[in-house]
PDB file of C-alpha atoms in Angstrom:
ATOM      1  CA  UNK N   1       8.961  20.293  -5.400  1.00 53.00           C
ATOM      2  CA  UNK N   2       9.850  18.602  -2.217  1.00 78.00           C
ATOM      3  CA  UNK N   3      11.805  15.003  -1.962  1.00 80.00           C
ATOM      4  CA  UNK N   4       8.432  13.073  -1.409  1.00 87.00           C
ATOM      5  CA  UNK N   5       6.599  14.802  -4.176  1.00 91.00           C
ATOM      6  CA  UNK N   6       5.688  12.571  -7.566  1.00 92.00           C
ATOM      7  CA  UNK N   7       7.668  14.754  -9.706  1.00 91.00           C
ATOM      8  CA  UNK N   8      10.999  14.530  -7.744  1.00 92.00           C
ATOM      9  CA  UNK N   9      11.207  10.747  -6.946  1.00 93.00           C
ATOM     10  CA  UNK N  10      10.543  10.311 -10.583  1.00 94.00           C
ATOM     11  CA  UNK N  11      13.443  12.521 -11.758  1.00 92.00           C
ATOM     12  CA  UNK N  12      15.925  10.680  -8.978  1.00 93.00           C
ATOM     13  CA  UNK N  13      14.513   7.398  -9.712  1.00 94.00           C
ATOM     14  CA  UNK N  14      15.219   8.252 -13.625  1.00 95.00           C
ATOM     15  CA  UNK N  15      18.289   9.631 -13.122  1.00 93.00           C
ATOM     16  CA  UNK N  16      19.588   6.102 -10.701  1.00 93.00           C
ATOM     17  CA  UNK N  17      18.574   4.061 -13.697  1.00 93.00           C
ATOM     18  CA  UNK N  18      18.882   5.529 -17.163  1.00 91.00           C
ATOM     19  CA  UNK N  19      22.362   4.481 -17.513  1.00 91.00           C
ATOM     20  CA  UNK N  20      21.761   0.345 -15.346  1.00 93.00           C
ATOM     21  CA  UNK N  21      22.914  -2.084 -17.283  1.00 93.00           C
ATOM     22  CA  UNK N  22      19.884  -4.509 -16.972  1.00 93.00           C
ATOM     23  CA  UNK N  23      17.909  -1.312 -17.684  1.00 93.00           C
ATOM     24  CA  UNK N  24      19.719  -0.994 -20.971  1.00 93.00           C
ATOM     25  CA  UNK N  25      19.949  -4.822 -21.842  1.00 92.00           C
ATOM     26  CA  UNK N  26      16.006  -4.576 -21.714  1.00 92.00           C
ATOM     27  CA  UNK N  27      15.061  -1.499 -23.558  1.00 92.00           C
ATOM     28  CA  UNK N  28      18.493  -0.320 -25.398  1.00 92.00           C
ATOM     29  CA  UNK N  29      20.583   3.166 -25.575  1.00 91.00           C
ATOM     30  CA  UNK N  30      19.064   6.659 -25.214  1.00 91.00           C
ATOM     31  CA  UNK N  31      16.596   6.082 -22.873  1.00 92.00           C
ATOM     32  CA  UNK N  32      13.761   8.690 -21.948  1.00 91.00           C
ATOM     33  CA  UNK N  33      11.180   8.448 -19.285  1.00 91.00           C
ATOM     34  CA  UNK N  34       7.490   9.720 -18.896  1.00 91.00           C
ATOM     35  CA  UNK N  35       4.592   9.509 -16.961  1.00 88.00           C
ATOM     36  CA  UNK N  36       1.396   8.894 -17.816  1.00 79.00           C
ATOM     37  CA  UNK N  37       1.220   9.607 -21.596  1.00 66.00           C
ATOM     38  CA  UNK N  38       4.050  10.476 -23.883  1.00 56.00           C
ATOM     39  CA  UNK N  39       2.115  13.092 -25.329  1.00 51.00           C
ATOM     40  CA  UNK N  40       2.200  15.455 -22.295  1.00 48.00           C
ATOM     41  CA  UNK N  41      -0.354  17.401 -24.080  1.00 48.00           C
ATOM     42  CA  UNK N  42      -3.222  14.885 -24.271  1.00 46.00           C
ATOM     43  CA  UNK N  43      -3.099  15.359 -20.335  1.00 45.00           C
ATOM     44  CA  UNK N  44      -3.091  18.853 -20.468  1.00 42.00           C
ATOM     45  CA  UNK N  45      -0.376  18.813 -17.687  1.00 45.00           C
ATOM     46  CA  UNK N  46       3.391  17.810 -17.500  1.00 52.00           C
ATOM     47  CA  UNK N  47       4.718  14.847 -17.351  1.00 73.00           C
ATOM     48  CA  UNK N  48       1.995  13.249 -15.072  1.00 88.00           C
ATOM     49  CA  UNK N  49       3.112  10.582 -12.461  1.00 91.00           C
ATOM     50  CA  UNK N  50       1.234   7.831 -11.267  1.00 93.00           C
ATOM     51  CA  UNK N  51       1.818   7.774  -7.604  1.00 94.00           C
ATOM     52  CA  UNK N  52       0.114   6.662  -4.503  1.00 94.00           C
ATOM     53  CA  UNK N  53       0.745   8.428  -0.916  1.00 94.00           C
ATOM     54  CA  UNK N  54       0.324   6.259   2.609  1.00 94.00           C
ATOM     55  CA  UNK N  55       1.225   6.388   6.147  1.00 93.00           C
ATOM     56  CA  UNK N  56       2.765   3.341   7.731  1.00 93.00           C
ATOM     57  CA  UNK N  57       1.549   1.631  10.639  1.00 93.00           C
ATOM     58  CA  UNK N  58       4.597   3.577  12.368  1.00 92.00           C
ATOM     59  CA  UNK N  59       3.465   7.052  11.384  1.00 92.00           C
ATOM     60  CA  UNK N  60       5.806   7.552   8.160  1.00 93.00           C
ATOM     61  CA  UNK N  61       4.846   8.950   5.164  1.00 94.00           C
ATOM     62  CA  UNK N  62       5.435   6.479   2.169  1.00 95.00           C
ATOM     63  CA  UNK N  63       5.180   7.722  -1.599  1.00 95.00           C
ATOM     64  CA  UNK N  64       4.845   5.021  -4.459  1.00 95.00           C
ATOM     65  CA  UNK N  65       5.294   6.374  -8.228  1.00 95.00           C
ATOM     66  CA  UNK N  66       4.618   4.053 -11.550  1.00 95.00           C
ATOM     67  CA  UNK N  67       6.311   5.644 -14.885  1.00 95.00           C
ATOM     68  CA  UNK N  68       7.693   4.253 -18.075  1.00 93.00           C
ATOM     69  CA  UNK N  69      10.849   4.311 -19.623  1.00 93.00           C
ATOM     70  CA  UNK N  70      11.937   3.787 -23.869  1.00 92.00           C
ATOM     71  CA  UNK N  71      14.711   3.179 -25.442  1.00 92.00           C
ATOM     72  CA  UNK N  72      16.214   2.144 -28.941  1.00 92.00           C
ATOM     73  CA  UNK N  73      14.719  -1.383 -28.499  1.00 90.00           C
ATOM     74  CA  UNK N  74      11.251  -1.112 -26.386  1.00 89.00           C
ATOM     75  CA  UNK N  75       9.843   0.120 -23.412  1.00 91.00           C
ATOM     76  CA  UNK N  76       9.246  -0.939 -19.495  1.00 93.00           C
ATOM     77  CA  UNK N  77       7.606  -0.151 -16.692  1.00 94.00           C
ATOM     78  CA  UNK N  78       9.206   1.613 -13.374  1.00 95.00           C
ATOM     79  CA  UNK N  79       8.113   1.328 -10.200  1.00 96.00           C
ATOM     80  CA  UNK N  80       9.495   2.289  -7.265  1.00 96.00           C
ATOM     81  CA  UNK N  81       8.741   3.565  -3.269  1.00 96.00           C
ATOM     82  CA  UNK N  82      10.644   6.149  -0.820  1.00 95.00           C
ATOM     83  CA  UNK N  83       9.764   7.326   2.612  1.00 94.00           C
ATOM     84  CA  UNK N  84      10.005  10.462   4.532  1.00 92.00           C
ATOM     85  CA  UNK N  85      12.807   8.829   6.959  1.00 92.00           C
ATOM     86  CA  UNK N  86      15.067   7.709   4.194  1.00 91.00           C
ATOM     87  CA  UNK N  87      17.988   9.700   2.968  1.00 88.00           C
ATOM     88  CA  UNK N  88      18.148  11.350  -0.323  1.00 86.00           C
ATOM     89  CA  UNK N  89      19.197   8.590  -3.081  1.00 87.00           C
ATOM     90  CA  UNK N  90      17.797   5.950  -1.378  1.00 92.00           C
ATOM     91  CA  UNK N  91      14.353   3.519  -2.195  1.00 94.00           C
ATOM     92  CA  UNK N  92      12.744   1.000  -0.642  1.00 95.00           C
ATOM     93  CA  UNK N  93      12.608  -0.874  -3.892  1.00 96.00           C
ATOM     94  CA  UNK N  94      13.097  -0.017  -7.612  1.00 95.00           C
ATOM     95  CA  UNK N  95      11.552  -2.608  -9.978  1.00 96.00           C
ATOM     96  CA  UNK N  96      11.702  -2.459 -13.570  1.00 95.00           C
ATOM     97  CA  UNK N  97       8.550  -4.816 -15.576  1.00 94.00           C
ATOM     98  CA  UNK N  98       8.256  -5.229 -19.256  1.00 90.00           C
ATOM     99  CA  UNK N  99       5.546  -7.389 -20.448  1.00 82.00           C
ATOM    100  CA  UNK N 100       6.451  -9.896 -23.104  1.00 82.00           C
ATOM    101  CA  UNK N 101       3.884 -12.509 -24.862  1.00 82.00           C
ATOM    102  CA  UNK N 102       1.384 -11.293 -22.111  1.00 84.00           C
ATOM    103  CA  UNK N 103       3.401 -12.507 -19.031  1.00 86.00           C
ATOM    104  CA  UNK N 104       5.160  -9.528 -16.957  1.00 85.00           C
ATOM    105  CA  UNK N 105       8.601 -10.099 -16.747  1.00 90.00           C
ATOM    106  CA  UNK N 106      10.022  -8.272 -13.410  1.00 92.00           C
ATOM    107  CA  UNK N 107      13.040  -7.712 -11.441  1.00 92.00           C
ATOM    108  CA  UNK N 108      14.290  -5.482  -9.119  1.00 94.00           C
ATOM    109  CA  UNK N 109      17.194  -2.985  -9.385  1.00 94.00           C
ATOM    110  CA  UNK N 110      16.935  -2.012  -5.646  1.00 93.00           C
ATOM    111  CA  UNK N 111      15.107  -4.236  -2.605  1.00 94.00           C
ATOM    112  CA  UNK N 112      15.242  -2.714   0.707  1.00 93.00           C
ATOM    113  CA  UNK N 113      11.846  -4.112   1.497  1.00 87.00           C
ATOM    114  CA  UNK N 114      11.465  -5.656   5.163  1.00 85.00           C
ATOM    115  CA  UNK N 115       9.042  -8.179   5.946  1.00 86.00           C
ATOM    116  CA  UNK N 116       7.261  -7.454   9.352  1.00 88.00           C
ATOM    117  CA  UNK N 117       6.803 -11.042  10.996  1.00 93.00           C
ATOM    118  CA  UNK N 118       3.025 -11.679  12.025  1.00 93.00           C
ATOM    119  CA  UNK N 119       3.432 -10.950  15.196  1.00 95.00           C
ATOM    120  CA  UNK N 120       4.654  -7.801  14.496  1.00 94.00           C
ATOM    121  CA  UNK N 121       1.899  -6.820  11.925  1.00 95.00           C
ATOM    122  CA  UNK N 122      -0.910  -8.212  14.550  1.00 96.00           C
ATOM    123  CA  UNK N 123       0.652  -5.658  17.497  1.00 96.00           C
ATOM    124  CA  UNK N 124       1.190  -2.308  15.526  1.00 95.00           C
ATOM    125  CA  UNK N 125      -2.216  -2.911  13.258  1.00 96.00           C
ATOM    126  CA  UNK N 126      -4.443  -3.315  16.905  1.00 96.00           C
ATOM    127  CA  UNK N 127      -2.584  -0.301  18.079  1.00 95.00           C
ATOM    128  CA  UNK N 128      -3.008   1.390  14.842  1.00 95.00           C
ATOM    129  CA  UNK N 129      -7.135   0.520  15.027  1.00 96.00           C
ATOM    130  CA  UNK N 130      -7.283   1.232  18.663  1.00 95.00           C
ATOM    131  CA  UNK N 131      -5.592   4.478  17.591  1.00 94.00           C
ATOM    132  CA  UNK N 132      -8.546   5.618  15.035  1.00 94.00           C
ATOM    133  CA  UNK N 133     -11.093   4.538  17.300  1.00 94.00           C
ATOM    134  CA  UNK N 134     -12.016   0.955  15.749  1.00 95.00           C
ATOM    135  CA  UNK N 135     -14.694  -1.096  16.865  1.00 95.00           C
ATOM    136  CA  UNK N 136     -15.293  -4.631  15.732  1.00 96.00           C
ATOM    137  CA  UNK N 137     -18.621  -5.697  15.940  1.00 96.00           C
ATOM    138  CA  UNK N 138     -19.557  -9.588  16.217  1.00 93.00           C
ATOM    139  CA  UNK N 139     -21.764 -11.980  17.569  1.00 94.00           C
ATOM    140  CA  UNK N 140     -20.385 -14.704  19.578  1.00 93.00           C
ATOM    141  CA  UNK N 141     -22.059 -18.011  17.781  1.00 94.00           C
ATOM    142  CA  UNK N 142     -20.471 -16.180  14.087  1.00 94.00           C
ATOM    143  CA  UNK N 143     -17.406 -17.837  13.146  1.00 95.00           C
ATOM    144  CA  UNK N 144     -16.578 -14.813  10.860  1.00 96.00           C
ATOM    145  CA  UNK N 145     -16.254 -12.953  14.291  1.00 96.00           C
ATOM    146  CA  UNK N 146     -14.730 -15.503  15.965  1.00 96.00           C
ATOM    147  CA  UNK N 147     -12.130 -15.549  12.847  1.00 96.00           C
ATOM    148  CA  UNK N 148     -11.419 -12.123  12.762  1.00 96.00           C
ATOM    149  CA  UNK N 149     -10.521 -12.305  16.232  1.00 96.00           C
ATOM    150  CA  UNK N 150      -8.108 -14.471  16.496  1.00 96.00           C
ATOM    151  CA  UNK N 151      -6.356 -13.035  13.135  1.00 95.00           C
ATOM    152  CA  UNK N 152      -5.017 -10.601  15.624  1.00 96.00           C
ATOM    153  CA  UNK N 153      -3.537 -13.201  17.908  1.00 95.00           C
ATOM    154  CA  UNK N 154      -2.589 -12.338  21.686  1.00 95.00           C
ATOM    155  CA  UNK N 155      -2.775  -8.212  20.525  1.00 96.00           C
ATOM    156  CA  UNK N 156      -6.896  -8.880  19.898  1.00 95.00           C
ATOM    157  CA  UNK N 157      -6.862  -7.726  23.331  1.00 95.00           C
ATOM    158  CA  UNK N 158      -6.004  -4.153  21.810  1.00 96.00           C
ATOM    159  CA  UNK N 159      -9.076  -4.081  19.931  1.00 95.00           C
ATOM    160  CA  UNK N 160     -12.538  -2.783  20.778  1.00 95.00           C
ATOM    161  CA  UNK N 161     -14.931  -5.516  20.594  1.00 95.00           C
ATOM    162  CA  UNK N 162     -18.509  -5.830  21.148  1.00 94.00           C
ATOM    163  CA  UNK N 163     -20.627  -8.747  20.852  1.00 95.00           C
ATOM    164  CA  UNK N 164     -24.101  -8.166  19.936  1.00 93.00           C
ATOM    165  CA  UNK N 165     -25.846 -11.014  21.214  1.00 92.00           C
ATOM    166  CA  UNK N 166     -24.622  -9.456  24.905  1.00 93.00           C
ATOM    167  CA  UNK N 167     -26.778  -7.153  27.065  1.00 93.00           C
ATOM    168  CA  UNK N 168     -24.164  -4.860  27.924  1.00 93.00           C
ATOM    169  CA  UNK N 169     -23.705  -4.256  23.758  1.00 91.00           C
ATOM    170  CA  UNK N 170     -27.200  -4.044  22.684  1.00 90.00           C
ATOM    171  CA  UNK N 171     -27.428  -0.222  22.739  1.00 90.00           C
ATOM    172  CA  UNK N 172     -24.070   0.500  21.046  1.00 91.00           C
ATOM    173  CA  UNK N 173     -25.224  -2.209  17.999  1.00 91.00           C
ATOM    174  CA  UNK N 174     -28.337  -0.745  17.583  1.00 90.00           C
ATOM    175  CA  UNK N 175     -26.764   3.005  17.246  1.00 89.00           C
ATOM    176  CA  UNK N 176     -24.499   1.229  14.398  1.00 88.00           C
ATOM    177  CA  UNK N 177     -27.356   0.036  12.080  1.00 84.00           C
ATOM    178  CA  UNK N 178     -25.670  -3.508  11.580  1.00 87.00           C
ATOM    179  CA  UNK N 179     -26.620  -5.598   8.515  1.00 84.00           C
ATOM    180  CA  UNK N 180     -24.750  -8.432   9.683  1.00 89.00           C
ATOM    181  CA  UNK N 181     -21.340  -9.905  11.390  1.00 93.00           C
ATOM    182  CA  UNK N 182     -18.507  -8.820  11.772  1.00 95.00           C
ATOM    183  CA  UNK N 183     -18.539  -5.078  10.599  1.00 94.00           C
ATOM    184  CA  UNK N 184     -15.938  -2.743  11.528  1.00 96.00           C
ATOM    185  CA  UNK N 185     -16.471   0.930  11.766  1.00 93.00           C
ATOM    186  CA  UNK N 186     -12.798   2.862  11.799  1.00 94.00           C
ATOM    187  CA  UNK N 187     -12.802   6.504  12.598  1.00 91.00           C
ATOM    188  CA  UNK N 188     -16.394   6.299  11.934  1.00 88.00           C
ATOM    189  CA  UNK N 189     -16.721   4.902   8.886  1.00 90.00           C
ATOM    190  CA  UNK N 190     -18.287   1.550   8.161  1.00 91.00           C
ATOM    191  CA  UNK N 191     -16.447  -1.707   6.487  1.00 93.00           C
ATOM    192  CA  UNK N 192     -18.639  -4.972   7.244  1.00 93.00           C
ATOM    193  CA  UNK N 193     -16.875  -8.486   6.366  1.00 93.00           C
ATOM    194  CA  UNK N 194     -14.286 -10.237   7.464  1.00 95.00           C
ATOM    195  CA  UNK N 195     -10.768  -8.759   6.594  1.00 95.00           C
ATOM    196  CA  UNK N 196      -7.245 -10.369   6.396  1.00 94.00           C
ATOM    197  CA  UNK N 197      -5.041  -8.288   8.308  1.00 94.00           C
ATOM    198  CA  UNK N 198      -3.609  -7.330   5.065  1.00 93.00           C
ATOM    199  CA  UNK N 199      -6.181  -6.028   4.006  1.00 93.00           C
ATOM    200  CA  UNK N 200      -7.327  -3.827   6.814  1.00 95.00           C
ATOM    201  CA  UNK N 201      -3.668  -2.596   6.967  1.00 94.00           C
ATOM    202  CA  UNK N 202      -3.642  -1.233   3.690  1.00 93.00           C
ATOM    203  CA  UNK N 203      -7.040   0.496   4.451  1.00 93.00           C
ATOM    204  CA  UNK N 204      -5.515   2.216   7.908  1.00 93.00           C
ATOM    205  CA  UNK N 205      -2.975   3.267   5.775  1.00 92.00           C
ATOM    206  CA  UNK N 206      -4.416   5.126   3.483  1.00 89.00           C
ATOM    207  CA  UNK N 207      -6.740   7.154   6.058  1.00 80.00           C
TER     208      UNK N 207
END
């Protein structure tokens, strides 16, 4: 299996934090982890990780993998995220979670995580869009439109957008079959609403 695949960021995530102290205060000595479902055979595969796979707005491949781990005194929850640019042995972030009286108690082993500052977000999202072809459709008297606009601050400018109400835009809405304002369509599929930029950068990173 290759370094980005579920099964090996599992078995190097496992093998990091089997023997971490906080790991060990939480759930005690001889600790095993699984996927899934202990009982690899109710799944009718091995060992099956919980993972979810996404390109960045940068172009690099991200891998996310959820797994469990129990020891002599209870169990937790792993999660944890590498990329295709990191170097073997190291994460993004490793979080361990156990859930006591309902109320998930967290912390993380390992926090590389950066923050991207709006700005930043707003320029590499319109470039991503402009990059898949994105059109934003509006009207000019919808505040929705007007909204979504200036989400995207000085980069809007990057962005394809046509107002329907305008002459030069009536054919192009009419090929799009609008129900209403705004609507997006990304590499030709639809998404009408408004969307937080988080939102639509989760979505252009999963395409």
């Amino acid at each position: 299996p290759t370094k980005m695949s579920p099964n090996s960021v599992f078995n190097t995530v496992f093998e990091r934090i089997k023997d971490h102290p906080e790991v060990v205060s939480r759930v005690g000595e001889n600790i095993k982890g699984y996927g899934r479902d202990r009982n690899t055979h109710k799944e009718g595969r091995r060992n099956f990780i919980d993972h979810d796979k996404f390109t960045d707005l940068d172009g690099v491949k991200h891998i996310r993998v959820k797994f469990h781990v129990e020891g002599s005194r209870g169990r937790a929850n792993v999660y944890a995220e590498v990329s295709q640019d990191m170097e073997p042995g190291e994460f993004a972030y490793i979080i361990i979670e156990q859930i006591i009286r309902g109320q998930s108690n967290a912390v993380a082993l390992i926090d590389n995580r950066r923050e991207m500052s709006k700005e930043e977000l707003q320029q590499k999202l319109s470039q991503k869009l402009a990059s898949l072809n994105a059109v934003l459709y509006g009207h000019s008297n919808c505040q929705w439109t007007q909204r979504q606009i200036i989400e995207f601050g000085d980069f809007a400018k990057n962005l394809k957008v046509l107002m329907c109400d305008k002459p030069d835009a009536k054919e192009e809405c009419e090929k799009a079959g609008l129900q209403g304002y705004p609507m997006w369509t990304i590499n030709g599929e639809p998404l009408p609403g408004y969307q937080p930029l988080e939102q639509l950068q989760n979505i252009v990173t999963h395409m």
